[in-house]
């Protein structure tokens, strides 16, 4: 019985995202034990002031950091020192908890989006959400050939062709996918010179051929062609040795960007966080290979002994959004954080994005990971979300239907069911707003060839587009 309970607990920890845990767990107990008596059960204040509005704080953020302030206290004013009672990590987890509770309090007062009936108002437009494709099972990614012709992956392992308003049956002859937990058939994209070579790329999780452990799996990339509804001419473009497979069911990454004959793709840390810093391992990385699978000679770690040669960047927890800026070509990612610390990053050759040495988040259980949010030699995100939105697919908008949004980055959230619009200038996010919420888990975002902005949603499973209205 006890074992079953522990198992259930573990399952719920690993499948429920941080969003649902706001204000709970070990950190809540820390707050109750050490802070509640003066700052109140809802953080609204008492003997000490309200903790819900950072802008009202007098010292933290001006002369001292949160960590320094809580360590040393302000004895004259009645704020005790906690340096003997709490570790730096615990104090950091309290700061994340305060950020969570502040957002929760703000959202209870002000709605997240402006919506009247079915009509949203955001980003300078009024728009509605129009259903385009239904009848899907957990769609993960969409690739458009034209406004009326697209490929869609379904996580359980099927690829579907959508043409002239009709969704075809599953494509036959696809590679064997091990669809379990977060794994399955994920990414699909055609080669930029598809007209000439007919190549389509798939990213998915799979066990090794004749695997010793049939439950162990890993991200894999193949290319192939479509002959009607038949998958043909398959070639493996990327797979790792079986020693790097694991039965852990989380963090596969698996998004593609094509650029100048290269394929960039992501692999999450596969649930072993420290391996994201280990250059001899493929997980927790963004990779770069030639579009036929060869390793580029100018990859950053090709000459480093023991390093995995396809690595482009490391210290990436679980990048499930990847896209290149349509003008500058710079590559951006979104990365799932733990509880807090979802990120948008500018991805550049050879850099270390810090996970898990630095992070703006903590464990789902409310225990700390680290007190470090920055360190020399490790990149800061351009933007981070605390609490997490469960950040997922992204796309730069390239259409003309919403001219004001041209070249903005659209970012989907799963647990939060949000769509965020980021205006980006190089390594700076100059503006950020939530433009849609509550339509479903936003798995992927695609700027459609007809100029509309498309979303791949889970629960309900469908593809929708945003349509402006007067
Ligand atoms: C014995 C009462 C007491 C306890 C317990 C207490 N505080 Fe305070 N706290 C205060 C008072 C009083 C102030 C206001 C100090 C001032 O006016 O400068 C304060 C201020 C603060 C501020 C605002 C700092 C600023 O720049 O204005 C923060 C943040 C804070 N406390 C965090 C905490 C945390 C975290 C805990 C628990 C680990 C905690 N406090 C426990 C009394 C307390």
PDB file of C-alpha atoms and ligand atoms in Angstrom, residues 30-31 34-39 47-51 56-62 64 66 69-70 74 77-80 82 86 91 94-95 98, ligand 1:
ATOM      1  CA  UNK A  30       9.082  27.218   5.101  1.00  0.00           C
ATOM      2  CA  UNK A  31       6.974  30.322   4.623  1.00  0.00           C
ATOM      3  CA  UNK A  34       9.448  31.492   9.311  1.00  0.00           C
ATOM      4  CA  UNK A  35       7.553  34.345   7.651  1.00  0.00           C
ATOM      5  CA  UNK A  36       3.797  33.980   8.099  1.00  0.00           C
ATOM      6  CA  UNK A  37       3.631  35.345  11.649  1.00  0.00           C
ATOM      7  CA  UNK A  38       4.617  38.824  10.437  1.00  0.00           C
ATOM      8  CA  UNK A  39       3.785  38.863   6.705  1.00  0.00           C
ATOM      9  CA  UNK A  47       3.701  43.298  11.524  1.00  0.00           C
ATOM     10  CA  UNK A  48       5.845  43.297   8.383  1.00  0.00           C
ATOM     11  CA  UNK A  49       4.702  44.815   5.098  1.00  0.00           C
ATOM     12  CA  UNK A  50       2.993  43.110   2.141  1.00  0.00           C
ATOM     13  CA  UNK A  51       5.239  40.821   0.129  1.00  0.00           C
ATOM     14  CA  UNK A  56       6.671  48.599  -2.671  1.00  0.00           C
ATOM     15  CA  UNK A  57       9.836  47.142  -1.156  1.00  0.00           C
ATOM     16  CA  UNK A  58      12.216  49.768   0.170  1.00  0.00           C
ATOM     17  CA  UNK A  59      15.565  47.998   0.075  1.00  0.00           C
ATOM     18  CA  UNK A  60      15.335  44.731  -1.815  1.00  0.00           C
ATOM     19  CA  UNK A  61      16.046  45.388  -5.450  1.00  0.00           C
ATOM     20  CA  UNK A  62      17.600  48.795  -4.707  1.00  0.00           C
ATOM     21  CA  UNK A  64      20.457  44.781  -1.554  1.00  0.00           C
ATOM     22  CA  UNK A  66      16.520  39.473  -1.573  1.00  0.00           C
ATOM     23  CA  UNK A  69      18.223  41.195   2.983  1.00  0.00           C
ATOM     24  CA  UNK A  70      16.645  38.032   4.393  1.00  0.00           C
ATOM     25  CA  UNK A  74      16.674  44.798   9.242  1.00  0.00           C
ATOM     26  CA  UNK A  77      12.783  47.927  11.676  1.00  0.00           C
ATOM     27  CA  UNK A  78      11.769  44.561  13.160  1.00  0.00           C
ATOM     28  CA  UNK A  79      12.728  42.213  10.314  1.00  0.00           C
ATOM     29  CA  UNK A  80      14.788  39.351  11.839  1.00  0.00           C
ATOM     30  CA  UNK A  82      17.563  34.369   8.997  1.00  0.00           C
ATOM     31  CA  UNK A  86      17.736  29.163   6.533  1.00  0.00           C
ATOM     32  CA  UNK A  91      15.865  31.713   0.937  1.00  0.00           C
ATOM     33  CA  UNK A  94      11.087  31.615  -0.719  1.00  0.00           C
ATOM     34  CA  UNK A  95      11.761  34.344  -3.261  1.00  0.00           C
ATOM     35  CA  UNK A  98       6.731  35.079  -3.233  1.00  0.00           C
TER      36      UNK A  98
HETATM   37  C1  LIG B   1       9.182  39.194  13.348  1.00  0.00           C
HETATM   38  C2  LIG B   1       8.471  39.680  12.185  1.00  0.00           C
HETATM   39  C3  LIG B   1       9.022  39.270  10.823  1.00  0.00           C
HETATM   40  C4  LIG B   1       9.269  38.025  10.349  1.00  0.00           C
HETATM   41  C5  LIG B   1       9.123  36.706  11.067  1.00  0.00           C
HETATM   42  C6  LIG B   1       9.664  38.206   8.960  1.00  0.00           C
HETATM   43  N1  LIG B   1       9.660  39.525   8.634  1.00  0.00           N
HETATM   44 FE1  LIG B   1      10.102  40.295   6.805  1.00  0.00          FE
HETATM   45  N2  LIG B   1       9.798  42.141   7.525  1.00  0.00           N
HETATM   46  C7  LIG B   1       9.398  42.435   8.794  1.00  0.00           C
HETATM   47  C8  LIG B   1       9.268  43.875   8.949  1.00  0.00           C
HETATM   48  C9  LIG B   1       8.846  44.602  10.195  1.00  0.00           C
HETATM   49  C10 LIG B   1       9.617  44.414   7.688  1.00  0.00           C
HETATM   50  C11 LIG B   1       9.624  45.873   7.290  1.00  0.00           C
HETATM   51  C12 LIG B   1      11.013  46.448   7.440  1.00  0.00           C
HETATM   52  C13 LIG B   1      11.045  47.922   7.003  1.00  0.00           C
HETATM   53  O1  LIG B   1      10.025  48.610   7.141  1.00  0.00           O
HETATM   54  O2  LIG B   1      12.084  48.297   6.508  1.00  0.00           O
HETATM   55  C14 LIG B   1       9.925  43.289   6.814  1.00  0.00           C
HETATM   56  C15 LIG B   1      10.273  43.428   5.489  1.00  0.00           C
HETATM   57  C16 LIG B   1      10.477  42.374   4.607  1.00  0.00           C
HETATM   58  C17 LIG B   1      10.722  42.527   3.223  1.00  0.00           C
HETATM   59  C18 LIG B   1      10.722  43.828   2.434  1.00  0.00           C
HETATM   60  C19 LIG B   1      12.112  44.384   2.265  1.00  0.00           C
HETATM   61  C20 LIG B   1      12.127  45.776   1.665  1.00  0.00           C
HETATM   62  O3  LIG B   1      13.047  46.029   0.860  1.00  0.00           O
HETATM   63  O4  LIG B   1      11.249  46.597   1.959  1.00  0.00           O
HETATM   64  C21 LIG B   1      10.888  41.282   2.706  1.00  0.00           C
HETATM   65  C22 LIG B   1      11.172  40.912   1.256  1.00  0.00           C
HETATM   66  C23 LIG B   1      10.762  40.365   3.813  1.00  0.00           C
HETATM   67  N3  LIG B   1      10.506  41.065   4.955  1.00  0.00           N
HETATM   68  C24 LIG B   1      10.858  38.994   3.694  1.00  0.00           C
HETATM   69  C25 LIG B   1      10.687  38.123   4.761  1.00  0.00           C
HETATM   70  C26 LIG B   1      10.802  36.706   4.641  1.00  0.00           C
HETATM   71  C27 LIG B   1      11.130  35.940   3.355  1.00  0.00           C
HETATM   72  C28 LIG B   1      10.571  36.193   5.872  1.00  0.00           C
HETATM   73  C29 LIG B   1      10.607  34.746   6.286  1.00  0.00           C
HETATM   74  C30 LIG B   1      11.853  34.059   6.032  1.00  0.00           C
HETATM   75  C31 LIG B   1      10.308  37.294   6.763  1.00  0.00           C
HETATM   76  N4  LIG B   1      10.388  38.452   6.068  1.00  0.00           N
HETATM   77  C32 LIG B   1      10.004  37.154   8.109  1.00  0.00           C
HETATM   78  C33 LIG B   1       9.142  41.570   9.822  1.00  0.00           C
HETATM   79  C34 LIG B   1       9.271  40.209   9.742  1.00  0.00           C
END
